[in-house]
Amino acid sequence: MKLLVFAGSTRAQSHNRKLAREVAALATASGADVTHLELGDYDVPMYNADLEAQGTPADVMKLKQLFYEHPAWIICTPEYNASYPALLKNTLDWLSSPVKSDPVWKDDFRFSRGKVVGVLSASPGALGGLRSQSHLVPLLFNLHCWVSPKVFGLGRAHTAFDEQGKLAEEGNRARVQDVIDQVLWAASRLQAE
Ligand SMILES: Cc1cc2nc3c(=O)[nH]c(=O)nc-3n(C[C@H](O)[C@H](O)[C@H](O)COP(=O)(O)O)c2cc1C
């Protein structure tokens, strides 16, 4: 199963980027064919329809194709003001905006339709950024994704990783593994249809 893993943060010491790296390692050990995406490697401006009218940015086109090629995704989102960050919204808005002149990419949800998505969050707070998930999940439904019912919010994230960047507590690792297992299970069944 081809699994795309990414975080909604580009911060150097980001807890969600650490979590995404841990997800990628655990999912690889579970047999998934993992692509670990860093959104900071792509040049995606703030969405503006006038800018788009001059041509969809090359990196947006690359991301559309990358997302399309992966039947399963796992997103690790920060929580900003009880929601998910602008980085995620901006990226997903660009990816869902149809390229009207392109016979393939004029289909707005081509990149996202039918994907199985696992949602994780990490925050220094006690709730682990769970409130960000309650906003991100409806957006994913709008993109015609299937969202894994199992979710996890990593609380006290600033103390949750050891010096190697691994989750220190077995309990947290097990909760992350539960989400990975459910995403891979559901994606393999939906693909078989
Ligand atoms: C503008 C802003 C709003 C925030 N709001 C929340 C919040 O509502 N809940 C929360 O748990 N943390 C909040 N935080 C703290 C973030 O969870 C924290 O900065 C976290 O480390 C960001 O994720 P990252 O480490 O992956 O970059 C906020 C941070 C910023 C910059």
PDB file of C-alpha atoms and ligand atoms in Angstrom:
ATOM      1  CA  MET A   1       0.000   0.000   0.000  1.00  0.00           C
ATOM      2  CA  LYS A   2       1.378   3.390  -1.007  1.00  0.00           C
ATOM      3  CA  LEU A   3       1.066   5.699   2.014  1.00  0.00           C
ATOM      4  CA  LEU A   4       1.745   9.445   1.987  1.00  0.00           C
ATOM      5  CA  VAL A   5       2.748  10.894   5.371  1.00  0.00           C
ATOM      6  CA  PHE A   6       3.112  14.599   6.059  1.00  0.00           C
ATOM      7  CA  ALA A   7       2.878  17.227   8.783  1.00  0.00           C
ATOM      8  CA  GLY A   8       1.106  20.576   8.743  1.00  0.00           C
ATOM      9  CA  SER A   9       4.200  22.369   9.984  1.00  0.00           C
ATOM     10  CA  THR A  10       7.516  23.460   8.508  1.00  0.00           C
ATOM     11  CA  ARG A  11       9.055  24.473  11.865  1.00  0.00           C
ATOM     12  CA  ALA A  12      12.553  23.024  12.375  1.00  0.00           C
ATOM     13  CA  GLN A  13      11.749  21.520  15.795  1.00  0.00           C
ATOM     14  CA  SER A  14       8.121  20.758  14.958  1.00  0.00           C
ATOM     15  CA  HIS A  15       6.471  18.079  17.097  1.00  0.00           C
ATOM     16  CA  ASN A  16       4.212  17.179  14.179  1.00  0.00           C
ATOM     17  CA  ARG A  17       7.174  16.719  11.843  1.00  0.00           C
ATOM     18  CA  LYS A  18       8.712  14.401  14.457  1.00  0.00           C
ATOM     19  CA  LEU A  19       5.428  12.541  14.700  1.00  0.00           C
ATOM     20  CA  ALA A  20       5.261  12.232  10.900  1.00  0.00           C
ATOM     21  CA  ARG A  21       8.781  10.769  10.850  1.00  0.00           C
ATOM     22  CA  GLU A  22       7.736   8.253  13.520  1.00  0.00           C
ATOM     23  CA  VAL A  23       4.595   7.378  11.540  1.00  0.00           C
ATOM     24  CA  ALA A  24       6.713   6.858   8.423  1.00  0.00           C
ATOM     25  CA  ALA A  25       9.067   4.513  10.309  1.00  0.00           C
ATOM     26  CA  LEU A  26       6.244   2.516  11.938  1.00  0.00           C
ATOM     27  CA  ALA A  27       4.261   2.237   8.695  1.00  0.00           C
ATOM     28  CA  THR A  28       7.347   1.112   6.780  1.00  0.00           C
ATOM     29  CA  ALA A  29       7.889  -1.592   9.414  1.00  0.00           C
ATOM     30  CA  SER A  30       4.229  -2.585   8.871  1.00  0.00           C
ATOM     31  CA  GLY A  31       4.942  -3.202   5.189  1.00  0.00           C
ATOM     32  CA  ALA A  32       3.631   0.041   3.685  1.00  0.00           C
ATOM     33  CA  ASP A  33       5.394   1.739   0.777  1.00  0.00           C
ATOM     34  CA  VAL A  34       5.810   5.127   2.472  1.00  0.00           C
ATOM     35  CA  THR A  35       6.453   8.540   0.970  1.00  0.00           C
ATOM     36  CA  HIS A  36       7.392  11.041   3.665  1.00  0.00           C
ATOM     37  CA  LEU A  37       6.488  14.479   2.332  1.00  0.00           C
ATOM     38  CA  GLU A  38       7.864  17.731   3.755  1.00  0.00           C
ATOM     39  CA  LEU A  39       5.581  20.591   2.727  1.00  0.00           C
ATOM     40  CA  GLY A  40       8.498  22.993   3.258  1.00  0.00           C
ATOM     41  CA  ASP A  41      10.233  21.466   0.227  1.00  0.00           C
ATOM     42  CA  TYR A  42       7.534  22.903  -2.057  1.00  0.00           C
ATOM     43  CA  ASP A  43       7.062  26.482  -3.169  1.00  0.00           C
ATOM     44  CA  VAL A  44       3.337  27.047  -2.712  1.00  0.00           C
ATOM     45  CA  PRO A  45       2.256  30.705  -2.436  1.00  0.00           C
ATOM     46  CA  MET A  46      -0.835  31.885  -0.609  1.00  0.00           C
ATOM     47  CA  TYR A  47      -3.831  30.996  -2.780  1.00  0.00           C
ATOM     48  CA  ASN A  48      -5.020  33.835  -4.963  1.00  0.00           C
ATOM     49  CA  ALA A  49      -7.280  33.301  -7.972  1.00  0.00           C
ATOM     50  CA  ASP A  50      -5.611  36.147  -9.910  1.00  0.00           C
ATOM     51  CA  LEU A  51      -2.237  34.449  -9.438  1.00  0.00           C
ATOM     52  CA  GLU A  52      -3.774  31.129 -10.440  1.00  0.00           C
ATOM     53  CA  ALA A  53      -5.154  32.706 -13.622  1.00  0.00           C
ATOM     54  CA  GLN A  54      -1.524  33.228 -14.705  1.00  0.00           C
ATOM     55  CA  GLY A  55      -0.920  29.499 -14.330  1.00  0.00           C
ATOM     56  CA  THR A  56      -1.041  26.980 -11.473  1.00  0.00           C
ATOM     57  CA  PRO A  57       2.423  26.927  -9.814  1.00  0.00           C
ATOM     58  CA  ALA A  58       4.674  24.050 -10.875  1.00  0.00           C
ATOM     59  CA  ASP A  59       5.011  22.732  -7.309  1.00  0.00           C
ATOM     60  CA  VAL A  60       1.219  22.637  -6.917  1.00  0.00           C
ATOM     61  CA  MET A  61       1.045  20.453 -10.020  1.00  0.00           C
ATOM     62  CA  LYS A  62       3.773  18.181  -8.568  1.00  0.00           C
ATOM     63  CA  LEU A  63       1.831  17.865  -5.306  1.00  0.00           C
ATOM     64  CA  LYS A  64      -1.444  17.104  -7.108  1.00  0.00           C
ATOM     65  CA  GLN A  65       0.254  14.171  -8.853  1.00  0.00           C
ATOM     66  CA  LEU A  66       1.977  12.985  -5.646  1.00  0.00           C
ATOM     67  CA  PHE A  67      -1.259  12.963  -3.646  1.00  0.00           C
ATOM     68  CA  TYR A  68      -3.107  11.267  -6.529  1.00  0.00           C
ATOM     69  CA  GLU A  69      -0.560   8.423  -6.603  1.00  0.00           C
ATOM     70  CA  HIS A  70      -1.145   7.528  -2.929  1.00  0.00           C
ATOM     71  CA  PRO A  71      -4.398   5.737  -1.971  1.00  0.00           C
ATOM     72  CA  ALA A  72      -3.678   6.312   1.734  1.00  0.00           C
ATOM     73  CA  TRP A  73      -2.514   9.408   3.592  1.00  0.00           C
ATOM     74  CA  ILE A  74      -1.670  10.179   7.213  1.00  0.00           C
ATOM     75  CA  ILE A  75      -1.664  13.841   8.260  1.00  0.00           C
ATOM     76  CA  CYS A  76      -0.057  15.113  11.473  1.00  0.00           C
ATOM     77  CA  THR A  77      -1.605  18.482  12.199  1.00  0.00           C
ATOM     78  CA  PRO A  78      -0.705  21.198  14.704  1.00  0.00           C
ATOM     79  CA  GLU A  79      -3.520  23.053  16.453  1.00  0.00           C
ATOM     80  CA  TYR A  80      -3.693  26.815  15.921  1.00  0.00           C
ATOM     81  CA  ASN A  81      -6.542  28.595  17.696  1.00  0.00           C
ATOM     82  CA  ALA A  82      -8.507  25.380  18.077  1.00  0.00           C
ATOM     83  CA  SER A  83      -8.219  24.619  14.361  1.00  0.00           C
ATOM     84  CA  TYR A  84      -5.628  23.442  11.856  1.00  0.00           C
ATOM     85  CA  PRO A  85      -2.966  25.786  10.461  1.00  0.00           C
ATOM     86  CA  ALA A  86      -3.134  27.918   7.337  1.00  0.00           C
ATOM     87  CA  LEU A  87      -0.336  25.836   5.799  1.00  0.00           C
ATOM     88  CA  LEU A  88      -2.654  22.825   5.534  1.00  0.00           C
ATOM     89  CA  LYS A  89      -5.659  24.856   4.386  1.00  0.00           C
ATOM     90  CA  ASN A  90      -3.627  26.682   1.751  1.00  0.00           C
ATOM     91  CA  THR A  91      -2.049  23.485   0.439  1.00  0.00           C
ATOM     92  CA  LEU A  92      -5.351  21.613   0.227  1.00  0.00           C
ATOM     93  CA  ASP A  93      -7.124  24.635  -1.307  1.00  0.00           C
ATOM     94  CA  TRP A  94      -4.527  24.851  -4.078  1.00  0.00           C
ATOM     95  CA  LEU A  95      -4.654  21.096  -4.694  1.00  0.00           C
ATOM     96  CA  SER A  96      -8.456  21.101  -4.967  1.00  0.00           C
ATOM     97  CA  SER A  97      -8.645  24.061  -7.303  1.00  0.00           C
ATOM     98  CA  PRO A  98      -9.348  22.810 -10.848  1.00  0.00           C
ATOM     99  CA  VAL A  99      -6.883  23.564 -13.614  1.00  0.00           C
ATOM    100  CA  LYS A 100      -9.547  24.529 -16.117  1.00  0.00           C
ATOM    101  CA  SER A 101      -7.291  24.337 -19.177  1.00  0.00           C
ATOM    102  CA  ASP A 102      -6.037  20.837 -18.319  1.00  0.00           C
ATOM    103  CA  PRO A 103      -8.255  17.922 -19.417  1.00  0.00           C
ATOM    104  CA  VAL A 104      -6.949  15.740 -16.547  1.00  0.00           C
ATOM    105  CA  TRP A 105      -6.646  18.267 -13.728  1.00  0.00           C
ATOM    106  CA  LYS A 106      -9.850  20.159 -14.446  1.00  0.00           C
ATOM    107  CA  ASP A 107     -11.292  17.495 -12.112  1.00  0.00           C
ATOM    108  CA  ASP A 108     -11.002  19.295  -8.758  1.00  0.00           C
ATOM    109  CA  PHE A 109     -11.021  16.223  -6.496  1.00  0.00           C
ATOM    110  CA  ARG A 110      -8.901  13.954  -8.690  1.00  0.00           C
ATOM    111  CA  PHE A 111      -6.055  14.251  -6.174  1.00  0.00           C
ATOM    112  CA  SER A 112      -8.207  13.304  -3.166  1.00  0.00           C
ATOM    113  CA  ARG A 113     -11.287  11.319  -4.166  1.00  0.00           C
ATOM    114  CA  GLY A 114     -11.551   7.962  -2.384  1.00  0.00           C
ATOM    115  CA  LYS A 115      -8.351   8.343  -0.352  1.00  0.00           C
ATOM    116  CA  VAL A 116      -8.252   6.768   3.098  1.00  0.00           C
ATOM    117  CA  VAL A 117      -6.885   9.340   5.536  1.00  0.00           C
ATOM    118  CA  GLY A 118      -5.618   8.984   9.083  1.00  0.00           C
ATOM    119  CA  VAL A 119      -5.570  12.153  11.172  1.00  0.00           C
ATOM    120  CA  LEU A 120      -3.085  12.661  14.004  1.00  0.00           C
ATOM    121  CA  SER A 121      -2.188  15.807  15.895  1.00  0.00           C
ATOM    122  CA  ALA A 122       0.487  16.872  18.374  1.00  0.00           C
ATOM    123  CA  SER A 123       0.573  19.792  20.745  1.00  0.00           C
ATOM    124  CA  PRO A 124       2.347  20.787  23.962  1.00  0.00           C
ATOM    125  CA  GLY A 125      -1.144  21.100  25.481  1.00  0.00           C
ATOM    126  CA  ALA A 126      -2.950  18.325  27.313  1.00  0.00           C
ATOM    127  CA  LEU A 127      -5.512  17.724  24.536  1.00  0.00           C
ATOM    128  CA  GLY A 128      -2.865  16.962  21.935  1.00  0.00           C
ATOM    129  CA  GLY A 129      -4.423  19.288  19.360  1.00  0.00           C
ATOM    130  CA  LEU A 130      -7.619  17.234  19.105  1.00  0.00           C
ATOM    131  CA  ARG A 131      -9.672  20.338  18.316  1.00  0.00           C
ATOM    132  CA  SER A 132      -7.703  20.836  15.097  1.00  0.00           C
ATOM    133  CA  GLN A 133      -8.944  17.437  13.974  1.00  0.00           C
ATOM    134  CA  SER A 134     -12.594  18.421  14.380  1.00  0.00           C
ATOM    135  CA  HIS A 135     -12.061  21.083  11.692  1.00  0.00           C
ATOM    136  CA  LEU A 136      -9.746  19.100   9.434  1.00  0.00           C
ATOM    137  CA  VAL A 137     -12.024  16.062   9.175  1.00  0.00           C
ATOM    138  CA  PRO A 138     -14.962  17.963   7.563  1.00  0.00           C
ATOM    139  CA  LEU A 139     -12.536  19.463   5.039  1.00  0.00           C
ATOM    140  CA  LEU A 140     -11.370  15.942   4.157  1.00  0.00           C
ATOM    141  CA  PHE A 141     -14.979  14.805   3.739  1.00  0.00           C
ATOM    142  CA  ASN A 142     -15.503  17.714   1.354  1.00  0.00           C
ATOM    143  CA  LEU A 143     -12.542  16.395  -0.660  1.00  0.00           C
ATOM    144  CA  HIS A 144     -14.343  13.009  -0.854  1.00  0.00           C
ATOM    145  CA  CYS A 145     -11.892  11.237   1.454  1.00  0.00           C
ATOM    146  CA  TRP A 146     -12.658   8.345   3.785  1.00  0.00           C
ATOM    147  CA  VAL A 147     -11.375   9.322   7.226  1.00  0.00           C
ATOM    148  CA  SER A 148     -10.186   6.621   9.592  1.00  0.00           C
ATOM    149  CA  PRO A 149     -12.440   6.543  12.699  1.00  0.00           C
ATOM    150  CA  LYS A 150      -9.396   5.937  14.876  1.00  0.00           C
ATOM    151  CA  VAL A 151      -7.547   9.159  15.608  1.00  0.00           C
ATOM    152  CA  PHE A 152      -4.937  10.215  18.134  1.00  0.00           C
ATOM    153  CA  GLY A 153      -3.837  13.499  19.679  1.00  0.00           C
ATOM    154  CA  LEU A 154      -0.347  13.457  21.191  1.00  0.00           C
ATOM    155  CA  GLY A 155      -0.480  15.654  24.280  1.00  0.00           C
ATOM    156  CA  ARG A 156       2.545  17.150  26.051  1.00  0.00           C
ATOM    157  CA  ALA A 157       4.338  16.669  22.758  1.00  0.00           C
ATOM    158  CA  HIS A 158       7.392  18.652  23.914  1.00  0.00           C
ATOM    159  CA  THR A 159       8.212  15.810  26.335  1.00  0.00           C
ATOM    160  CA  ALA A 160       6.949  12.877  24.230  1.00  0.00           C
ATOM    161  CA  PHE A 161      10.026  12.250  22.071  1.00  0.00           C
ATOM    162  CA  ASP A 162      13.430  10.933  23.125  1.00  0.00           C
ATOM    163  CA  GLU A 163      16.755  12.326  21.878  1.00  0.00           C
ATOM    164  CA  GLN A 164      16.568  10.183  18.747  1.00  0.00           C
ATOM    165  CA  GLY A 165      13.168  11.717  17.950  1.00  0.00           C
ATOM    166  CA  LYS A 166      11.320   8.489  18.778  1.00  0.00           C
ATOM    167  CA  LEU A 167       8.131   8.358  20.843  1.00  0.00           C
ATOM    168  CA  ALA A 168       9.338   7.643  24.368  1.00  0.00           C
ATOM    169  CA  GLU A 169       6.176   5.987  25.704  1.00  0.00           C
ATOM    170  CA  GLU A 170       5.001   2.640  24.413  1.00  0.00           C
ATOM    171  CA  GLY A 171       1.373   3.687  24.969  1.00  0.00           C
ATOM    172  CA  ASN A 172       1.688   6.617  22.562  1.00  0.00           C
ATOM    173  CA  ARG A 173       3.428   4.440  19.980  1.00  0.00           C
ATOM    174  CA  ALA A 174       0.608   1.888  20.241  1.00  0.00           C
ATOM    175  CA  ARG A 175      -2.062   4.555  19.637  1.00  0.00           C
ATOM    176  CA  VAL A 176      -0.200   5.784  16.554  1.00  0.00           C
ATOM    177  CA  GLN A 177       0.183   2.211  15.325  1.00  0.00           C
ATOM    178  CA  ASP A 178      -3.592   1.677  15.740  1.00  0.00           C
ATOM    179  CA  VAL A 179      -4.283   4.539  13.332  1.00  0.00           C
ATOM    180  CA  ILE A 180      -1.683   3.280  10.843  1.00  0.00           C
ATOM    181  CA  ASP A 181      -3.144  -0.243  10.962  1.00  0.00           C
ATOM    182  CA  GLN A 182      -6.691   1.010  10.370  1.00  0.00           C
ATOM    183  CA  VAL A 183      -5.682   3.253   7.464  1.00  0.00           C
ATOM    184  CA  LEU A 184      -3.725   0.452   5.749  1.00  0.00           C
ATOM    185  CA  TRP A 185      -6.543  -2.044   6.393  1.00  0.00           C
ATOM    186  CA  ALA A 186      -9.258   0.213   4.958  1.00  0.00           C
ATOM    187  CA  ALA A 187      -7.180   1.406   1.998  1.00  0.00           C
ATOM    188  CA  SER A 188      -6.337  -2.137   0.934  1.00  0.00           C
ATOM    189  CA  ARG A 189     -10.014  -3.121   1.055  1.00  0.00           C
ATOM    190  CA  LEU A 190     -11.227  -0.057  -0.834  1.00  0.00           C
ATOM    191  CA  GLN A 191      -8.549  -0.593  -3.491  1.00  0.00           C
ATOM    192  CA  ALA A 192      -9.718  -4.180  -3.956  1.00  0.00           C
ATOM    193  CA  GLU A 193     -13.178  -2.938  -5.019  1.00  0.00           C
TER     194      GLU A 193
HETATM  195  C1  LIG B   1      -1.076  31.100  16.373  1.00  0.00           C
HETATM  196  C2  LIG B   1      -0.963  29.900  17.262  1.00  0.00           C
HETATM  197  C3  LIG B   1      -2.092  29.397  17.863  1.00  0.00           C
HETATM  198  C4  LIG B   1      -2.013  28.269  18.677  1.00  0.00           C
HETATM  199  N1  LIG B   1      -3.160  27.745  19.201  1.00  0.00           N
HETATM  200  C5  LIG B   1      -3.104  26.578  19.878  1.00  0.00           C
HETATM  201  C6  LIG B   1      -4.303  25.926  20.299  1.00  0.00           C
HETATM  202  O1  LIG B   1      -5.404  26.386  20.063  1.00  0.00           O
HETATM  203  N2  LIG B   1      -4.188  24.751  20.945  1.00  0.00           N
HETATM  204  C7  LIG B   1      -2.970  24.170  21.206  1.00  0.00           C
HETATM  205  O2  LIG B   1      -2.933  23.084  21.792  1.00  0.00           O
HETATM  206  N3  LIG B   1      -1.810  24.762  20.819  1.00  0.00           N
HETATM  207  C8  LIG B   1      -1.855  25.946  20.161  1.00  0.00           C
HETATM  208  N4  LIG B   1      -0.707  26.546  19.737  1.00  0.00           N
HETATM  209  C9  LIG B   1       0.594  25.956  20.108  1.00  0.00           C
HETATM  210  C10 LIG B   1       1.017  24.909  19.082  1.00  0.00           C
HETATM  211  O3  LIG B   1       0.356  23.683  19.391  1.00  0.00           O
HETATM  212  C11 LIG B   1       2.523  24.707  19.167  1.00  0.00           C
HETATM  213  O4  LIG B   1       3.158  25.900  18.729  1.00  0.00           O
HETATM  214  C12 LIG B   1       2.994  23.525  18.377  1.00  0.00           C
HETATM  215  O5  LIG B   1       4.334  23.251  18.735  1.00  0.00           O
HETATM  216  C13 LIG B   1       2.873  23.753  16.869  1.00  0.00           C
HETATM  217  O6  LIG B   1       3.087  22.546  16.163  1.00  0.00           O
HETATM  218  P1  LIG B   1       4.545  22.115  15.628  1.00  0.00           P
HETATM  219  O7  LIG B   1       5.401  21.844  16.825  1.00  0.00           O
HETATM  220  O8  LIG B   1       4.296  20.883  14.831  1.00  0.00           O
HETATM  221  O9  LIG B   1       5.108  23.236  14.776  1.00  0.00           O
HETATM  222  C14 LIG B   1      -0.755  27.671  18.924  1.00  0.00           C
HETATM  223  C15 LIG B   1       0.387  28.207  18.311  1.00  0.00           C
HETATM  224  C16 LIG B   1       0.285  29.298  17.490  1.00  0.00           C
HETATM  225  C17 LIG B   1       1.540  29.836  16.795  1.00  0.00           C
END
